[in-house]
Amino acid sequence: MYQCIIHGVGCVIVYEYAYFCLQGNLQDVIALGVKQYQDSGTQASIFQDLQQVFQAHANNQVTIQPLVLDIILRNQMSKTFK
């Protein structure tokens, strides 16, 4: 289950970034988003944060859900467009 959450969080971050890249008429926005996600350290930061959440709140989905959302909001890559 945790692998799905980790992958899903990465997808949300990349797609949200790609949406803002589309506003600038860039090509291959998904590939650009994935590269930026990996190269910027965002992926490593998210992975570390999620690991801590999973260890501290194992098997408590009610507690994990808002924490995962908070991780997504703190790591929005689209903030670079502001």
JSON list of N, CA and C in Angstrom, two decimals:
[
{"chain": "A", "resi": 1, "resn": "MET", "atom": "N", "xyz": [0.81, -1.18, 0.00]},
{"chain": "A", "resi": 1, "resn": "MET", "atom": "CA", "xyz": [0.00, 0.00, 0.00]},
{"chain": "A", "resi": 1, "resn": "MET", "atom": "C", "xyz": [0.87, 1.26, 0.00]},
{"chain": "A", "resi": 2, "resn": "TYR", "atom": "N", "xyz": [1.96, 1.24, 0.77]},
{"chain": "A", "resi": 2, "resn": "TYR", "atom": "CA", "xyz": [2.79, 2.44, 0.87]},
{"chain": "A", "resi": 2, "resn": "TYR", "atom": "C", "xyz": [3.44, 2.81, -0.46]},
{"chain": "A", "resi": 3, "resn": "GLN", "atom": "N", "xyz": [3.81, 1.81, -1.27]},
{"chain": "A", "resi": 3, "resn": "GLN", "atom": "CA", "xyz": [4.39, 2.09, -2.58]},
{"chain": "A", "resi": 3, "resn": "GLN", "atom": "C", "xyz": [3.40, 2.85, -3.46]},
{"chain": "A", "resi": 4, "resn": "CYS", "atom": "N", "xyz": [2.13, 2.48, -3.38]},
{"chain": "A", "resi": 4, "resn": "CYS", "atom": "CA", "xyz": [1.09, 3.16, -4.16]},
{"chain": "A", "resi": 4, "resn": "CYS", "atom": "C", "xyz": [0.96, 4.62, -3.72]},
{"chain": "A", "resi": 5, "resn": "ILE", "atom": "N", "xyz": [1.03, 4.86, -2.43]},
{"chain": "A", "resi": 5, "resn": "ILE", "atom": "CA", "xyz": [0.94, 6.23, -1.92]},
{"chain": "A", "resi": 5, "resn": "ILE", "atom": "C", "xyz": [2.14, 7.04, -2.38]},
{"chain": "A", "resi": 6, "resn": "ILE", "atom": "N", "xyz": [3.33, 6.47, -2.27]},
{"chain": "A", "resi": 6, "resn": "ILE", "atom": "CA", "xyz": [4.54, 7.17, -2.70]},
{"chain": "A", "resi": 6, "resn": "ILE", "atom": "C", "xyz": [4.47, 7.51, -4.19]},
{"chain": "A", "resi": 7, "resn": "HIS", "atom": "N", "xyz": [4.07, 6.55, -4.99]},
{"chain": "A", "resi": 7, "resn": "HIS", "atom": "CA", "xyz": [3.96, 6.77, -6.43]},
{"chain": "A", "resi": 7, "resn": "HIS", "atom": "C", "xyz": [2.87, 7.81, -6.73]},
{"chain": "A", "resi": 8, "resn": "GLY", "atom": "N", "xyz": [1.74, 7.69, -6.06]},
{"chain": "A", "resi": 8, "resn": "GLY", "atom": "CA", "xyz": [0.64, 8.63, -6.27]},
{"chain": "A", "resi": 8, "resn": "GLY", "atom": "C", "xyz": [1.00, 10.06, -5.93]},
{"chain": "A", "resi": 9, "resn": "VAL", "atom": "N", "xyz": [1.71, 10.25, -4.83]},
{"chain": "A", "resi": 9, "resn": "VAL", "atom": "CA", "xyz": [2.14, 11.58, -4.43]},
{"chain": "A", "resi": 9, "resn": "VAL", "atom": "C", "xyz": [3.07, 12.17, -5.50]},
{"chain": "A", "resi": 10, "resn": "GLY", "atom": "N", "xyz": [3.98, 11.36, -6.00]},
{"chain": "A", "resi": 10, "resn": "GLY", "atom": "CA", "xyz": [4.88, 11.82, -7.07]},
{"chain": "A", "resi": 10, "resn": "GLY", "atom": "C", "xyz": [4.11, 12.22, -8.31]},
{"chain": "A", "resi": 11, "resn": "CYS", "atom": "N", "xyz": [3.11, 11.43, -8.67]},
{"chain": "A", "resi": 11, "resn": "CYS", "atom": "CA", "xyz": [2.29, 11.74, -9.85]},
{"chain": "A", "resi": 11, "resn": "CYS", "atom": "C", "xyz": [1.54, 13.06, -9.68]},
{"chain": "A", "resi": 12, "resn": "VAL", "atom": "N", "xyz": [0.96, 13.27, -8.51]},
{"chain": "A", "resi": 12, "resn": "VAL", "atom": "CA", "xyz": [0.23, 14.51, -8.25]},
{"chain": "A", "resi": 12, "resn": "VAL", "atom": "C", "xyz": [1.17, 15.71, -8.38]},
{"chain": "A", "resi": 13, "resn": "ILE", "atom": "N", "xyz": [2.35, 15.61, -7.79]},
{"chain": "A", "resi": 13, "resn": "ILE", "atom": "CA", "xyz": [3.33, 16.71, -7.84]},
{"chain": "A", "resi": 13, "resn": "ILE", "atom": "C", "xyz": [3.74, 16.99, -9.29]},
{"chain": "A", "resi": 14, "resn": "VAL", "atom": "N", "xyz": [4.05, 15.95, -10.05]},
{"chain": "A", "resi": 14, "resn": "VAL", "atom": "CA", "xyz": [4.51, 16.11, -11.43]},
{"chain": "A", "resi": 14, "resn": "VAL", "atom": "C", "xyz": [3.39, 16.66, -12.31]},
{"chain": "A", "resi": 15, "resn": "TYR", "atom": "N", "xyz": [2.19, 16.15, -12.19]},
{"chain": "A", "resi": 15, "resn": "TYR", "atom": "CA", "xyz": [1.08, 16.62, -13.03]},
{"chain": "A", "resi": 15, "resn": "TYR", "atom": "C", "xyz": [0.70, 18.06, -12.71]},
{"chain": "A", "resi": 16, "resn": "GLU", "atom": "N", "xyz": [0.76, 18.42, -11.45]},
{"chain": "A", "resi": 16, "resn": "GLU", "atom": "CA", "xyz": [0.46, 19.80, -11.07]},
{"chain": "A", "resi": 16, "resn": "GLU", "atom": "C", "xyz": [1.51, 20.73, -11.66]},
{"chain": "A", "resi": 17, "resn": "TYR", "atom": "N", "xyz": [2.77, 20.34, -11.62]},
{"chain": "A", "resi": 17, "resn": "TYR", "atom": "CA", "xyz": [3.86, 21.12, -12.21]},
{"chain": "A", "resi": 17, "resn": "TYR", "atom": "C", "xyz": [3.68, 21.20, -13.73]},
{"chain": "A", "resi": 18, "resn": "ALA", "atom": "N", "xyz": [3.32, 20.08, -14.34]},
{"chain": "A", "resi": 18, "resn": "ALA", "atom": "CA", "xyz": [3.14, 20.04, -15.80]},
{"chain": "A", "resi": 18, "resn": "ALA", "atom": "C", "xyz": [2.03, 20.98, -16.24]},
{"chain": "A", "resi": 19, "resn": "TYR", "atom": "N", "xyz": [0.98, 21.08, -15.45]},
{"chain": "A", "resi": 19, "resn": "TYR", "atom": "CA", "xyz": [-0.11, 21.99, -15.79]},
{"chain": "A", "resi": 19, "resn": "TYR", "atom": "C", "xyz": [0.40, 23.42, -15.91]},
{"chain": "A", "resi": 20, "resn": "PHE", "atom": "N", "xyz": [1.23, 23.85, -14.98]},
{"chain": "A", "resi": 20, "resn": "PHE", "atom": "CA", "xyz": [1.76, 25.20, -15.04]},
{"chain": "A", "resi": 20, "resn": "PHE", "atom": "C", "xyz": [2.78, 25.36, -16.16]},
{"chain": "A", "resi": 21, "resn": "CYS", "atom": "N", "xyz": [3.47, 24.28, -16.52]},
{"chain": "A", "resi": 21, "resn": "CYS", "atom": "CA", "xyz": [4.38, 24.34, -17.67]},
{"chain": "A", "resi": 21, "resn": "CYS", "atom": "C", "xyz": [3.58, 24.55, -18.96]},
{"chain": "A", "resi": 22, "resn": "LEU", "atom": "N", "xyz": [2.39, 23.98, -19.05]},
{"chain": "A", "resi": 22, "resn": "LEU", "atom": "CA", "xyz": [1.56, 24.15, -20.23]},
{"chain": "A", "resi": 22, "resn": "LEU", "atom": "C", "xyz": [1.19, 25.60, -20.46]},
{"chain": "A", "resi": 23, "resn": "GLN", "atom": "N", "xyz": [1.11, 26.36, -19.39]},
{"chain": "A", "resi": 23, "resn": "GLN", "atom": "CA", "xyz": [0.78, 27.78, -19.50]},
{"chain": "A", "resi": 23, "resn": "GLN", "atom": "C", "xyz": [1.87, 28.54, -20.26]},
{"chain": "A", "resi": 24, "resn": "GLY", "atom": "N", "xyz": [3.08, 27.99, -20.27]},
{"chain": "A", "resi": 24, "resn": "GLY", "atom": "CA", "xyz": [4.19, 28.61, -20.97]},
{"chain": "A", "resi": 24, "resn": "GLY", "atom": "C", "xyz": [4.46, 27.98, -22.32]},
{"chain": "A", "resi": 25, "resn": "ASN", "atom": "N", "xyz": [3.56, 27.11, -22.80]},
{"chain": "A", "resi": 25, "resn": "ASN", "atom": "CA", "xyz": [3.67, 26.46, -24.11]},
{"chain": "A", "resi": 25, "resn": "ASN", "atom": "C", "xyz": [4.95, 25.64, -24.25]},
{"chain": "A", "resi": 26, "resn": "LEU", "atom": "N", "xyz": [5.36, 24.98, -23.21]},
{"chain": "A", "resi": 26, "resn": "LEU", "atom": "CA", "xyz": [6.54, 24.12, -23.28]},
{"chain": "A", "resi": 26, "resn": "LEU", "atom": "C", "xyz": [6.15, 22.75, -23.84]},
{"chain": "A", "resi": 27, "resn": "GLN", "atom": "N", "xyz": [7.06, 22.11, -24.52]},
{"chain": "A", "resi": 27, "resn": "GLN", "atom": "CA", "xyz": [6.82, 20.78, -25.09]},
{"chain": "A", "resi": 27, "resn": "GLN", "atom": "C", "xyz": [7.21, 19.72, -24.08]},
{"chain": "A", "resi": 28, "resn": "ASP", "atom": "N", "xyz": [6.61, 18.55, -24.20]},
{"chain": "A", "resi": 28, "resn": "ASP", "atom": "CA", "xyz": [6.93, 17.39, -23.35]},
{"chain": "A", "resi": 28, "resn": "ASP", "atom": "C", "xyz": [6.92, 17.75, -21.87]},
{"chain": "A", "resi": 29, "resn": "VAL", "atom": "N", "xyz": [5.81, 18.30, -21.42]},
{"chain": "A", "resi": 29, "resn": "VAL", "atom": "CA", "xyz": [5.74, 18.80, -20.06]},
{"chain": "A", "resi": 29, "resn": "VAL", "atom": "C", "xyz": [5.81, 17.69, -19.01]},
{"chain": "A", "resi": 30, "resn": "ILE", "atom": "N", "xyz": [5.30, 16.52, -19.31]},
{"chain": "A", "resi": 30, "resn": "ILE", "atom": "CA", "xyz": [5.37, 15.43, -18.34]},
{"chain": "A", "resi": 30, "resn": "ILE", "atom": "C", "xyz": [6.83, 15.00, -18.14]},
{"chain": "A", "resi": 31, "resn": "ALA", "atom": "N", "xyz": [7.55, 14.83, -19.24]},
{"chain": "A", "resi": 31, "resn": "ALA", "atom": "CA", "xyz": [8.97, 14.46, -19.15]},
{"chain": "A", "resi": 31, "resn": "ALA", "atom": "C", "xyz": [9.75, 15.54, -18.40]},
{"chain": "A", "resi": 32, "resn": "LEU", "atom": "N", "xyz": [9.45, 16.79, -18.69]},
{"chain": "A", "resi": 32, "resn": "LEU", "atom": "CA", "xyz": [10.10, 17.90, -18.00]},
{"chain": "A", "resi": 32, "resn": "LEU", "atom": "C", "xyz": [9.77, 17.86, -16.51]},
{"chain": "A", "resi": 33, "resn": "GLY", "atom": "N", "xyz": [8.50, 17.60, -16.18]},
{"chain": "A", "resi": 33, "resn": "GLY", "atom": "CA", "xyz": [8.09, 17.54, -14.79]},
{"chain": "A", "resi": 33, "resn": "GLY", "atom": "C", "xyz": [8.78, 16.41, -14.03]},
{"chain": "A", "resi": 34, "resn": "VAL", "atom": "N", "xyz": [8.88, 15.24, -14.66]},
{"chain": "A", "resi": 34, "resn": "VAL", "atom": "CA", "xyz": [9.55, 14.10, -14.02]},
{"chain": "A", "resi": 34, "resn": "VAL", "atom": "C", "xyz": [11.02, 14.42, -13.79]},
{"chain": "A", "resi": 35, "resn": "LYS", "atom": "N", "xyz": [11.67, 15.00, -14.79]},
{"chain": "A", "resi": 35, "resn": "LYS", "atom": "CA", "xyz": [13.09, 15.35, -14.65]},
{"chain": "A", "resi": 35, "resn": "LYS", "atom": "C", "xyz": [13.28, 16.37, -13.53]},
{"chain": "A", "resi": 36, "resn": "GLN", "atom": "N", "xyz": [12.44, 17.38, -13.51]},
{"chain": "A", "resi": 36, "resn": "GLN", "atom": "CA", "xyz": [12.53, 18.40, -12.45]},
{"chain": "A", "resi": 36, "resn": "GLN", "atom": "C", "xyz": [12.28, 17.78, -11.08]},
{"chain": "A", "resi": 37, "resn": "TYR", "atom": "N", "xyz": [11.31, 16.88, -10.99]},
{"chain": "A", "resi": 37, "resn": "TYR", "atom": "CA", "xyz": [10.97, 16.20, -9.74]},
{"chain": "A", "resi": 37, "resn": "TYR", "atom": "C", "xyz": [12.17, 15.41, -9.21]},
{"chain": "A", "resi": 38, "resn": "GLN", "atom": "N", "xyz": [12.87, 14.74, -10.09]},
{"chain": "A", "resi": 38, "resn": "GLN", "atom": "CA", "xyz": [14.02, 13.94, -9.69]},
{"chain": "A", "resi": 38, "resn": "GLN", "atom": "C", "xyz": [15.24, 14.80, -9.40]},
{"chain": "A", "resi": 39, "resn": "ASP", "atom": "N", "xyz": [15.51, 15.76, -10.28]},
{"chain": "A", "resi": 39, "resn": "ASP", "atom": "CA", "xyz": [16.74, 16.56, -10.17]},
{"chain": "A", "resi": 39, "resn": "ASP", "atom": "C", "xyz": [16.70, 17.60, -9.06]},
{"chain": "A", "resi": 40, "resn": "SER", "atom": "N", "xyz": [15.51, 18.06, -8.70]},
{"chain": "A", "resi": 40, "resn": "SER", "atom": "CA", "xyz": [15.40, 19.16, -7.73]},
{"chain": "A", "resi": 40, "resn": "SER", "atom": "C", "xyz": [15.53, 18.69, -6.28]},
{"chain": "A", "resi": 41, "resn": "GLY", "atom": "N", "xyz": [15.50, 17.39, -6.08]},
{"chain": "A", "resi": 41, "resn": "GLY", "atom": "CA", "xyz": [15.55, 16.87, -4.72]},
{"chain": "A", "resi": 41, "resn": "GLY", "atom": "C", "xyz": [14.17, 16.71, -4.11]},
{"chain": "A", "resi": 42, "resn": "THR", "atom": "N", "xyz": [13.15, 17.10, -4.85]},
{"chain": "A", "resi": 42, "resn": "THR", "atom": "CA", "xyz": [11.78, 16.97, -4.36]},
{"chain": "A", "resi": 42, "resn": "THR", "atom": "C", "xyz": [11.42, 15.51, -4.12]},
{"chain": "A", "resi": 43, "resn": "GLN", "atom": "N", "xyz": [11.81, 14.65, -5.03]},
{"chain": "A", "resi": 43, "resn": "GLN", "atom": "CA", "xyz": [11.51, 13.22, -4.90]},
{"chain": "A", "resi": 43, "resn": "GLN", "atom": "C", "xyz": [12.10, 12.67, -3.60]},
{"chain": "A", "resi": 44, "resn": "ALA", "atom": "N", "xyz": [13.34, 12.96, -3.34]},
{"chain": "A", "resi": 44, "resn": "ALA", "atom": "CA", "xyz": [14.02, 12.47, -2.13]},
{"chain": "A", "resi": 44, "resn": "ALA", "atom": "C", "xyz": [13.38, 13.04, -0.87]},
{"chain": "A", "resi": 45, "resn": "SER", "atom": "N", "xyz": [13.03, 14.31, -0.91]},
{"chain": "A", "resi": 45, "resn": "SER", "atom": "CA", "xyz": [12.40, 14.95, 0.23]},
{"chain": "A", "resi": 45, "resn": "SER", "atom": "C", "xyz": [11.04, 14.33, 0.54]},
{"chain": "A", "resi": 46, "resn": "ILE", "atom": "N", "xyz": [10.25, 14.12, -0.50]},
{"chain": "A", "resi": 46, "resn": "ILE", "atom": "CA", "xyz": [8.93, 13.51, -0.33]},
{"chain": "A", "resi": 46, "resn": "ILE", "atom": "C", "xyz": [9.07, 12.09, 0.20]},
{"chain": "A", "resi": 47, "resn": "PHE", "atom": "N", "xyz": [9.99, 11.34, -0.36]},
{"chain": "A", "resi": 47, "resn": "PHE", "atom": "CA", "xyz": [10.18, 9.97, 0.08]},
{"chain": "A", "resi": 47, "resn": "PHE", "atom": "C", "xyz": [10.54, 9.93, 1.57]},
{"chain": "A", "resi": 48, "resn": "GLN", "atom": "N", "xyz": [11.43, 10.78, 1.97]},
{"chain": "A", "resi": 48, "resn": "GLN", "atom": "CA", "xyz": [11.85, 10.83, 3.37]},
{"chain": "A", "resi": 48, "resn": "GLN", "atom": "C", "xyz": [10.67, 11.22, 4.27]},
{"chain": "A", "resi": 49, "resn": "ASP", "atom": "N", "xyz": [9.93, 12.25, 3.87]},
{"chain": "A", "resi": 49, "resn": "ASP", "atom": "CA", "xyz": [8.78, 12.69, 4.67]},
{"chain": "A", "resi": 49, "resn": "ASP", "atom": "C", "xyz": [7.72, 11.59, 4.78]},
{"chain": "A", "resi": 50, "resn": "LEU", "atom": "N", "xyz": [7.45, 10.91, 3.67]},
{"chain": "A", "resi": 50, "resn": "LEU", "atom": "CA", "xyz": [6.45, 9.84, 3.70]},
{"chain": "A", "resi": 50, "resn": "LEU", "atom": "C", "xyz": [6.91, 8.66, 4.56]},
{"chain": "A", "resi": 51, "resn": "GLN", "atom": "N", "xyz": [8.18, 8.33, 4.50]},
{"chain": "A", "resi": 51, "resn": "GLN", "atom": "CA", "xyz": [8.71, 7.25, 5.34]},
{"chain": "A", "resi": 51, "resn": "GLN", "atom": "C", "xyz": [8.49, 7.57, 6.81]},
{"chain": "A", "resi": 52, "resn": "GLN", "atom": "N", "xyz": [8.74, 8.80, 7.19]},
{"chain": "A", "resi": 52, "resn": "GLN", "atom": "CA", "xyz": [8.55, 9.21, 8.59]},
{"chain": "A", "resi": 52, "resn": "GLN", "atom": "C", "xyz": [7.08, 9.11, 8.99]},
{"chain": "A", "resi": 53, "resn": "VAL", "atom": "N", "xyz": [6.19, 9.53, 8.10]},
{"chain": "A", "resi": 53, "resn": "VAL", "atom": "CA", "xyz": [4.74, 9.44, 8.37]},
{"chain": "A", "resi": 53, "resn": "VAL", "atom": "C", "xyz": [4.33, 7.98, 8.52]},
{"chain": "A", "resi": 54, "resn": "PHE", "atom": "N", "xyz": [4.80, 7.13, 7.63]},
{"chain": "A", "resi": 54, "resn": "PHE", "atom": "CA", "xyz": [4.42, 5.71, 7.68]},
{"chain": "A", "resi": 54, "resn": "PHE", "atom": "C", "xyz": [4.92, 5.04, 8.95]},
{"chain": "A", "resi": 55, "resn": "GLN", "atom": "N", "xyz": [6.12, 5.40, 9.37]},
{"chain": "A", "resi": 55, "resn": "GLN", "atom": "CA", "xyz": [6.67, 4.80, 10.58]},
{"chain": "A", "resi": 55, "resn": "GLN", "atom": "C", "xyz": [5.94, 5.29, 11.84]},
{"chain": "A", "resi": 56, "resn": "ALA", "atom": "N", "xyz": [5.60, 6.55, 11.86]},
{"chain": "A", "resi": 56, "resn": "ALA", "atom": "CA", "xyz": [4.96, 7.13, 13.04]},
{"chain": "A", "resi": 56, "resn": "ALA", "atom": "C", "xyz": [3.47, 6.78, 13.15]},
{"chain": "A", "resi": 57, "resn": "HIS", "atom": "N", "xyz": [2.82, 6.57, 12.00]},
{"chain": "A", "resi": 57, "resn": "HIS", "atom": "CA", "xyz": [1.37, 6.38, 11.99]},
{"chain": "A", "resi": 57, "resn": "HIS", "atom": "C", "xyz": [0.96, 5.12, 11.23]},
{"chain": "A", "resi": 58, "resn": "ALA", "atom": "N", "xyz": [1.73, 4.08, 11.35]},
{"chain": "A", "resi": 58, "resn": "ALA", "atom": "CA", "xyz": [1.47, 2.84, 10.61]},
{"chain": "A", "resi": 58, "resn": "ALA", "atom": "C", "xyz": [0.04, 2.35, 10.85]},
{"chain": "A", "resi": 59, "resn": "ASN", "atom": "N", "xyz": [-0.61, 1.98, 9.77]},
{"chain": "A", "resi": 59, "resn": "ASN", "atom": "CA", "xyz": [-1.95, 1.39, 9.79]},
{"chain": "A", "resi": 59, "resn": "ASN", "atom": "C", "xyz": [-3.05, 2.30, 10.33]},
{"chain": "A", "resi": 60, "resn": "ASN", "atom": "N", "xyz": [-2.81, 3.59, 10.40]},
{"chain": "A", "resi": 60, "resn": "ASN", "atom": "CA", "xyz": [-3.84, 4.53, 10.82]},
{"chain": "A", "resi": 60, "resn": "ASN", "atom": "C", "xyz": [-4.13, 5.47, 9.67]},
{"chain": "A", "resi": 61, "resn": "GLN", "atom": "N", "xyz": [-4.98, 5.03, 8.76]},
{"chain": "A", "resi": 61, "resn": "GLN", "atom": "CA", "xyz": [-5.25, 5.79, 7.54]},
{"chain": "A", "resi": 61, "resn": "GLN", "atom": "C", "xyz": [-5.89, 7.14, 7.83]},
{"chain": "A", "resi": 62, "resn": "VAL", "atom": "N", "xyz": [-6.66, 7.25, 8.88]},
{"chain": "A", "resi": 62, "resn": "VAL", "atom": "CA", "xyz": [-7.30, 8.52, 9.23]},
{"chain": "A", "resi": 62, "resn": "VAL", "atom": "C", "xyz": [-6.24, 9.57, 9.55]},
{"chain": "A", "resi": 63, "resn": "THR", "atom": "N", "xyz": [-5.18, 9.18, 10.21]},
{"chain": "A", "resi": 63, "resn": "THR", "atom": "CA", "xyz": [-4.10, 10.09, 10.56]},
{"chain": "A", "resi": 63, "resn": "THR", "atom": "C", "xyz": [-3.19, 10.35, 9.37]},
{"chain": "A", "resi": 64, "resn": "ILE", "atom": "N", "xyz": [-2.95, 9.34, 8.56]},
{"chain": "A", "resi": 64, "resn": "ILE", "atom": "CA", "xyz": [-2.02, 9.45, 7.43]},
{"chain": "A", "resi": 64, "resn": "ILE", "atom": "C", "xyz": [-2.55, 10.38, 6.34]},
{"chain": "A", "resi": 65, "resn": "GLN", "atom": "N", "xyz": [-3.82, 10.34, 6.03]},
{"chain": "A", "resi": 65, "resn": "GLN", "atom": "CA", "xyz": [-4.37, 11.09, 4.90]},
{"chain": "A", "resi": 65, "resn": "GLN", "atom": "C", "xyz": [-4.08, 12.59, 4.97]},
{"chain": "A", "resi": 66, "resn": "PRO", "atom": "N", "xyz": [-4.38, 13.29, 6.07]},
{"chain": "A", "resi": 66, "resn": "PRO", "atom": "CA", "xyz": [-4.07, 14.72, 6.09]},
{"chain": "A", "resi": 66, "resn": "PRO", "atom": "C", "xyz": [-2.57, 15.01, 6.07]},
{"chain": "A", "resi": 67, "resn": "LEU", "atom": "N", "xyz": [-1.77, 14.09, 6.62]},
{"chain": "A", "resi": 67, "resn": "LEU", "atom": "CA", "xyz": [-0.31, 14.29, 6.60]},
{"chain": "A", "resi": 67, "resn": "LEU", "atom": "C", "xyz": [0.24, 14.16, 5.18]},
{"chain": "A", "resi": 68, "resn": "VAL", "atom": "N", "xyz": [-0.30, 13.23, 4.40]},
{"chain": "A", "resi": 68, "resn": "VAL", "atom": "CA", "xyz": [0.12, 13.07, 3.01]},
{"chain": "A", "resi": 68, "resn": "VAL", "atom": "C", "xyz": [-0.27, 14.32, 2.21]},
{"chain": "A", "resi": 69, "resn": "LEU", "atom": "N", "xyz": [-1.46, 14.82, 2.43]},
{"chain": "A", "resi": 69, "resn": "LEU", "atom": "CA", "xyz": [-1.89, 16.04, 1.74]},
{"chain": "A", "resi": 69, "resn": "LEU", "atom": "C", "xyz": [-0.98, 17.21, 2.10]},
{"chain": "A", "resi": 70, "resn": "ASP", "atom": "N", "xyz": [-0.59, 17.31, 3.36]},
{"chain": "A", "resi": 70, "resn": "ASP", "atom": "CA", "xyz": [0.32, 18.37, 3.78]},
{"chain": "A", "resi": 70, "resn": "ASP", "atom": "C", "xyz": [1.67, 18.25, 3.09]},
{"chain": "A", "resi": 71, "resn": "ILE", "atom": "N", "xyz": [2.17, 17.03, 2.92]},
{"chain": "A", "resi": 71, "resn": "ILE", "atom": "CA", "xyz": [3.44, 16.81, 2.22]},
{"chain": "A", "resi": 71, "resn": "ILE", "atom": "C", "xyz": [3.32, 17.27, 0.77]},
{"chain": "A", "resi": 72, "resn": "ILE", "atom": "N", "xyz": [2.20, 16.96, 0.14]},
{"chain": "A", "resi": 72, "resn": "ILE", "atom": "CA", "xyz": [1.99, 17.39, -1.25]},
{"chain": "A", "resi": 72, "resn": "ILE", "atom": "C", "xyz": [1.99, 18.91, -1.33]},
{"chain": "A", "resi": 73, "resn": "LEU", "atom": "N", "xyz": [1.26, 19.56, -0.47]},
{"chain": "A", "resi": 73, "resn": "LEU", "atom": "CA", "xyz": [1.16, 21.02, -0.51]},
{"chain": "A", "resi": 73, "resn": "LEU", "atom": "C", "xyz": [2.49, 21.70, -0.22]},
{"chain": "A", "resi": 74, "resn": "ARG", "atom": "N", "xyz": [3.28, 21.14, 0.68]},
{"chain": "A", "resi": 74, "resn": "ARG", "atom": "CA", "xyz": [4.59, 21.74, 1.00]},
{"chain": "A", "resi": 74, "resn": "ARG", "atom": "C", "xyz": [5.60, 21.58, -0.12]},
{"chain": "A", "resi": 75, "resn": "ASN", "atom": "N", "xyz": [5.40, 20.58, -0.99]},
{"chain": "A", "resi": 75, "resn": "ASN", "atom": "CA", "xyz": [6.39, 20.28, -2.02]},
{"chain": "A", "resi": 75, "resn": "ASN", "atom": "C", "xyz": [5.92, 20.60, -3.42]},
{"chain": "A", "resi": 76, "resn": "GLN", "atom": "N", "xyz": [4.94, 21.47, -3.54]},
{"chain": "A", "resi": 76, "resn": "GLN", "atom": "CA", "xyz": [4.46, 21.85, -4.87]},
{"chain": "A", "resi": 76, "resn": "GLN", "atom": "C", "xyz": [5.60, 22.47, -5.68]},
{"chain": "A", "resi": 77, "resn": "MET", "atom": "N", "xyz": [5.88, 21.88, -6.81]},
{"chain": "A", "resi": 77, "resn": "MET", "atom": "CA", "xyz": [6.94, 22.42, -7.67]},
{"chain": "A", "resi": 77, "resn": "MET", "atom": "C", "xyz": [6.45, 23.63, -8.45]},
{"chain": "A", "resi": 78, "resn": "SER", "atom": "N", "xyz": [5.14, 23.80, -8.57]},
{"chain": "A", "resi": 78, "resn": "SER", "atom": "CA", "xyz": [4.61, 24.94, -9.31]},
{"chain": "A", "resi": 78, "resn": "SER", "atom": "C", "xyz": [4.89, 26.26, -8.60]},
{"chain": "A", "resi": 79, "resn": "LYS", "atom": "N", "xyz": [5.31, 26.21, -7.36]},
{"chain": "A", "resi": 79, "resn": "LYS", "atom": "CA", "xyz": [5.64, 27.44, -6.63]},
{"chain": "A", "resi": 79, "resn": "LYS", "atom": "C", "xyz": [6.76, 28.20, -7.31]},
{"chain": "A", "resi": 80, "resn": "THR", "atom": "N", "xyz": [7.54, 27.52, -8.15]},
{"chain": "A", "resi": 80, "resn": "THR", "atom": "CA", "xyz": [8.62, 28.18, -8.87]},
{"chain": "A", "resi": 80, "resn": "THR", "atom": "C", "xyz": [8.10, 29.12, -9.94]},
{"chain": "A", "resi": 81, "resn": "PHE", "atom": "N", "xyz": [6.81, 29.02, -10.30]},
{"chain": "A", "resi": 81, "resn": "PHE", "atom": "CA", "xyz": [6.23, 29.87, -11.33]},
{"chain": "A", "resi": 81, "resn": "PHE", "atom": "C", "xyz": [5.68, 31.18, -10.78]},
{"chain": "A", "resi": 82, "resn": "LYS", "atom": "N", "xyz": [5.64, 31.33, -9.46]},
{"chain": "A", "resi": 82, "resn": "LYS", "atom": "CA", "xyz": [5.05, 32.54, -8.86]},
{"chain": "A", "resi": 82, "resn": "LYS", "atom": "C", "xyz": [6.00, 33.70, -8.92]}
]
